[in-house]
């Protein structure tokens, strides 16, 4: 199946700093990528839909100025957590949809664990 | 919001078939059902999807009822590595995934 990578796999940052997470589709071009957040013992929560070359669509309750998403190329989307605080500590997961697939399955990255101290 | 409901947990003996049910009573005629699993601290892994016919691949089989209001994922010979949380998903009209709570499957030696 299609492969999606994320970098870094884990990051620790100080409160008030910004952190950038990269999501890459390795063997296909993804016009649409998605960002999710997962707190311990909870399910994945969709944060935003990222479309190449256009602004991301954020889910209700997700602050677009805090979670900046850039999908500048067909293989790369980035999520920047600005002015991070301890409550932003979470597991961030991206996914990508292969536009050549007849259906709409998403392929997920391995996730990035963010810890804000 | 998620359009599916699943039992929160199940156990299965190693080597036996694991049958994981999912209810999606509000599914519409052209919506697919997707199954993923998530092993602890990893990204979800795609398993299988279907519309109305039963489907089988190297990982699992998917049985969808005739009225399409429920489905069952079957792992024919469960191994310890199949211990994971299994999610059944019906995307929304924008083809976005809203995850429910899933079923935590524990395969017992």
CSV table of C-alpha atoms in Angstrom, one decimal:
chain,number,residue,atom,x,y,z
A,1,UNK,CA,0.0,0.0,0.0
A,2,UNK,CA,0.9,3.6,-0.1
A,3,UNK,CA,3.5,4.9,2.3
A,4,UNK,CA,3.2,8.1,4.4
A,5,UNK,CA,6.0,9.3,6.6
A,6,UNK,CA,6.1,11.9,9.4
A,7,UNK,CA,9.0,13.8,10.9
A,8,UNK,CA,9.9,14.0,13.6
A,9,UNK,CA,8.6,10.9,15.3
A,10,UNK,CA,8.8,12.6,18.7
A,11,UNK,CA,9.6,16.1,19.9
A,12,UNK,CA,9.9,17.8,23.2
A,13,UNK,CA,9.6,21.6,23.3
A,14,UNK,CA,9.3,24.3,25.9
A,15,UNK,CA,6.1,26.2,26.5
A,16,UNK,CA,5.7,29.2,24.2
A,17,UNK,CA,7.8,27.8,21.3
A,18,UNK,CA,6.6,26.6,18.0
A,19,UNK,CA,7.0,23.1,16.5
A,20,UNK,CA,6.7,22.0,12.9
A,21,UNK,CA,5.7,18.5,11.9
A,22,UNK,CA,6.1,17.2,8.4
A,23,UNK,CA,4.0,14.7,6.6
A,24,UNK,CA,5.1,13.2,3.3
A,25,UNK,CA,3.5,10.9,0.8
A,26,UNK,CA,6.5,8.8,-0.4
A,27,UNK,CA,5.2,6.9,-3.4
A,28,UNK,CA,2.2,8.9,-4.6
A,29,UNK,CA,1.1,12.5,-5.0
A,30,UNK,CA,-1.5,13.5,-2.5
A,31,UNK,CA,-3.8,16.3,-3.3
A,32,UNK,CA,-5.5,15.9,0.0
A,33,UNK,CA,-4.0,15.3,3.4
A,34,UNK,CA,-5.5,15.2,6.8
A,35,UNK,CA,-4.3,16.0,10.3
A,36,UNK,CA,-5.5,14.2,13.4
A,37,UNK,CA,-4.8,14.5,17.1
A,38,UNK,CA,-5.0,11.7,19.6
A,39,UNK,CA,-4.9,12.0,23.4
A,40,UNK,CA,-4.0,9.1,25.5
A,41,UNK,CA,-6.7,6.3,25.6
A,42,UNK,CA,-8.8,8.3,23.2
A,43,UNK,CA,-9.7,8.0,19.5
A,44,UNK,CA,-8.3,10.0,16.7
A,45,UNK,CA,-9.8,13.4,16.3
A,46,UNK,CA,-9.8,15.1,12.9
A,47,UNK,CA,-8.2,18.6,13.1
A,48,UNK,CA,-8.1,19.8,9.5
A,49,UNK,CA,-8.3,18.8,5.9
A,50,UNK,CA,-5.3,20.1,3.8
A,51,UNK,CA,-5.7,20.6,0.1
A,52,UNK,CA,-2.6,21.2,-2.1
A,53,UNK,CA,-2.4,24.8,-3.1
A,54,UNK,CA,-5.3,26.1,-1.0
A,55,UNK,CA,-6.1,26.9,2.5
A,56,UNK,CA,-6.8,24.1,5.0
A,57,UNK,CA,-10.3,23.5,6.3
A,58,UNK,CA,-10.3,23.3,10.0
A,59,UNK,CA,-12.8,21.3,12.2
A,60,UNK,CA,-14.9,23.2,14.6
A,61,UNK,CA,-13.1,24.1,17.8
A,62,UNK,CA,-9.6,23.8,16.2
A,63,UNK,CA,-7.8,27.2,16.2
A,64,UNK,CA,-6.4,27.9,12.7
A,65,UNK,CA,-4.0,30.5,14.0
A,66,UNK,CA,-2.5,28.0,16.5
A,67,UNK,CA,-2.3,25.0,14.2
A,68,UNK,CA,-0.9,26.3,10.9
A,69,UNK,CA,-1.1,23.9,8.0
A,70,UNK,CA,0.8,24.3,4.8
A,71,UNK,CA,0.3,21.9,1.8
A,72,UNK,CA,2.7,23.5,-0.6
A,73,UNK,CA,3.4,20.5,-2.7
A,74,UNK,CA,1.7,17.3,-3.7
A,75,UNK,CA,3.9,15.2,-1.4
A,76,UNK,CA,4.3,17.5,1.7
A,77,UNK,CA,2.0,18.9,4.2
A,78,UNK,CA,3.3,20.6,7.4
A,79,UNK,CA,1.6,21.3,10.7
A,80,UNK,CA,3.0,24.0,12.9
A,81,UNK,CA,1.9,24.2,16.5
A,82,UNK,CA,2.5,27.8,17.4
A,83,UNK,CA,3.1,29.0,21.0
A,84,UNK,CA,2.8,25.5,22.3
A,85,UNK,CA,1.5,24.9,25.8
A,86,UNK,CA,1.4,21.7,27.8
A,87,UNK,CA,-2.2,21.1,26.9
A,88,UNK,CA,-1.0,20.7,23.2
A,89,UNK,CA,1.0,17.7,24.2
A,90,UNK,CA,-0.5,14.9,22.1
A,91,UNK,CA,0.0,12.3,19.4
A,92,UNK,CA,-0.3,14.0,16.0
A,93,UNK,CA,-1.1,11.9,13.0
A,94,UNK,CA,-1.4,12.8,9.3
A,95,UNK,CA,-2.9,10.8,6.5
A,96,UNK,CA,-3.0,11.2,2.8
A,97,UNK,CA,-5.4,10.1,0.1
A,98,UNK,CA,-4.2,8.6,-3.1
A,99,UNK,CA,-6.0,10.4,-5.9
A,100,UNK,CA,-5.5,7.5,-8.3
A,101,UNK,CA,-7.4,5.2,-6.0
A,102,UNK,CA,-11.0,4.6,-7.2
A,103,UNK,CA,-12.1,4.9,-3.6
A,104,UNK,CA,-11.3,7.2,-0.7
A,105,UNK,CA,-9.1,5.2,1.6
A,106,UNK,CA,-6.5,7.2,3.6
A,107,UNK,CA,-3.0,6.1,4.4
A,108,UNK,CA,-1.7,7.2,7.7
A,109,UNK,CA,1.7,8.2,8.9
A,110,UNK,CA,3.3,6.7,12.0
A,111,UNK,CA,2.5,9.7,14.1
A,112,UNK,CA,4.5,12.4,16.0
A,113,UNK,CA,4.4,12.5,19.7
A,114,UNK,CA,4.6,16.1,21.0
A,115,UNK,CA,5.5,16.9,24.6
A,116,UNK,CA,5.4,20.5,25.7
A,117,UNK,CA,7.2,21.2,29.0
B,1,UNK,CA,-19.4,12.8,14.4
B,2,UNK,CA,-18.7,9.1,13.8
B,3,UNK,CA,-21.4,7.3,11.9
B,4,UNK,CA,-20.5,3.9,13.4
B,5,UNK,CA,-20.8,2.1,16.7
B,6,UNK,CA,-18.6,-0.8,17.9
B,7,UNK,CA,-18.3,-2.8,21.1
B,8,UNK,CA,-15.5,-1.3,23.2
B,9,UNK,CA,-13.5,-4.5,23.6
B,10,UNK,CA,-13.3,-8.2,22.6
B,11,UNK,CA,-11.0,-11.1,23.4
B,12,UNK,CA,-10.0,-13.8,20.9
B,13,UNK,CA,-8.0,-17.0,21.4
B,14,UNK,CA,-4.8,-17.2,19.3
B,15,UNK,CA,-5.4,-19.2,16.1
B,16,UNK,CA,-9.2,-18.7,16.2
B,17,UNK,CA,-11.2,-16.4,14.0
B,18,UNK,CA,-11.8,-12.9,15.4
B,19,UNK,CA,-15.2,-11.5,14.3
B,20,UNK,CA,-15.5,-7.7,14.9
B,21,UNK,CA,-19.0,-6.2,14.5
B,22,UNK,CA,-19.9,-2.7,13.5
B,23,UNK,CA,-23.2,-0.9,13.2
B,24,UNK,CA,-23.7,1.8,10.6
B,25,UNK,CA,-27.5,2.1,10.5
B,26,UNK,CA,-27.5,5.5,8.8
B,27,UNK,CA,-25.2,4.6,5.9
B,28,UNK,CA,-26.5,5.7,2.6
B,29,UNK,CA,-26.5,3.8,-0.7
B,30,UNK,CA,-23.1,4.9,-2.1
B,31,UNK,CA,-21.1,5.1,1.1
B,32,UNK,CA,-18.3,2.7,1.7
B,33,UNK,CA,-17.3,1.1,5.0
B,34,UNK,CA,-13.6,1.2,5.8
B,35,UNK,CA,-11.7,-0.8,8.4
B,36,UNK,CA,-8.5,0.3,10.0
B,37,UNK,CA,-6.5,-0.9,13.0
B,38,UNK,CA,-4.2,0.9,15.3
B,39,UNK,CA,-1.5,-0.8,17.2
B,40,UNK,CA,-0.3,1.1,20.3
B,41,UNK,CA,1.5,4.3,19.5
B,42,UNK,CA,1.4,3.8,15.8
B,43,UNK,CA,-0.6,5.4,13.0
B,44,UNK,CA,-3.7,3.5,11.8
B,45,UNK,CA,-3.2,0.8,9.3
B,46,UNK,CA,-5.7,0.3,6.4
B,47,UNK,CA,-7.3,-3.2,6.4
B,48,UNK,CA,-10.1,-3.4,4.0
B,49,UNK,CA,-13.2,-1.6,2.6
B,50,UNK,CA,-16.4,-2.5,0.9
B,51,UNK,CA,-19.7,-1.2,-0.4
B,52,UNK,CA,-22.2,-4.0,-0.5
B,53,UNK,CA,-20.5,-7.1,-1.6
B,54,UNK,CA,-18.3,-9.2,0.8
B,55,UNK,CA,-14.7,-8.5,0.3
B,56,UNK,CA,-11.5,-10.5,1.1
B,57,UNK,CA,-7.9,-9.6,1.0
B,58,UNK,CA,-4.7,-11.0,2.5
B,59,UNK,CA,-5.4,-9.5,5.9
B,60,UNK,CA,-9.1,-10.0,6.5
B,61,UNK,CA,-12.6,-10.6,5.2
B,62,UNK,CA,-15.4,-8.1,5.3
B,63,UNK,CA,-19.0,-9.2,5.5
B,64,UNK,CA,-21.7,-6.5,4.9
B,65,UNK,CA,-25.3,-7.3,5.6
B,66,UNK,CA,-27.8,-7.0,2.8
B,67,UNK,CA,-29.4,-3.9,4.2
B,68,UNK,CA,-25.9,-2.5,4.7
B,69,UNK,CA,-26.7,-1.4,8.2
B,70,UNK,CA,-23.9,-3.5,9.8
B,71,UNK,CA,-20.7,-5.3,8.9
B,72,UNK,CA,-18.3,-7.7,10.4
B,73,UNK,CA,-14.5,-7.8,10.0
B,74,UNK,CA,-13.1,-11.3,10.2
B,75,UNK,CA,-9.5,-12.1,11.0
B,76,UNK,CA,-9.5,-15.8,10.1
B,77,UNK,CA,-6.6,-16.9,12.3
B,78,UNK,CA,-5.8,-14.3,14.9
B,79,UNK,CA,-2.2,-14.0,16.1
B,80,UNK,CA,-0.8,-12.0,19.0
B,81,UNK,CA,0.2,-9.3,16.6
B,82,UNK,CA,-3.4,-8.7,15.7
B,83,UNK,CA,-3.9,-7.2,19.2
B,84,UNK,CA,-4.9,-3.6,18.4
B,85,UNK,CA,-7.8,-1.2,18.3
B,86,UNK,CA,-10.0,-1.8,15.3
B,87,UNK,CA,-12.0,1.1,13.8
B,88,UNK,CA,-14.9,0.9,11.4
B,89,UNK,CA,-15.4,4.1,9.5
B,90,UNK,CA,-18.1,5.5,7.2
B,91,UNK,CA,-16.8,8.8,5.8
B,92,UNK,CA,-18.9,11.9,5.7
B,93,UNK,CA,-20.1,13.6,2.5
B,94,UNK,CA,-16.7,15.3,2.2
B,95,UNK,CA,-15.0,11.9,2.5
B,96,UNK,CA,-13.5,12.8,5.8
B,97,UNK,CA,-13.0,10.2,8.5
B,98,UNK,CA,-14.5,10.7,11.9
B,99,UNK,CA,-13.3,8.0,14.2
B,100,UNK,CA,-15.5,6.4,16.8
B,101,UNK,CA,-14.2,4.7,19.8
B,102,UNK,CA,-13.3,1.4,18.0
B,103,UNK,CA,-13.0,-2.1,19.4
B,104,UNK,CA,-9.9,-3.0,21.4
B,105,UNK,CA,-9.1,-6.6,20.4
B,106,UNK,CA,-6.9,-8.7,22.7
B,107,UNK,CA,-5.6,-11.9,21.3
B,108,UNK,CA,-5.0,-14.3,24.1
B,109,UNK,CA,-2.2,-17.0,23.8
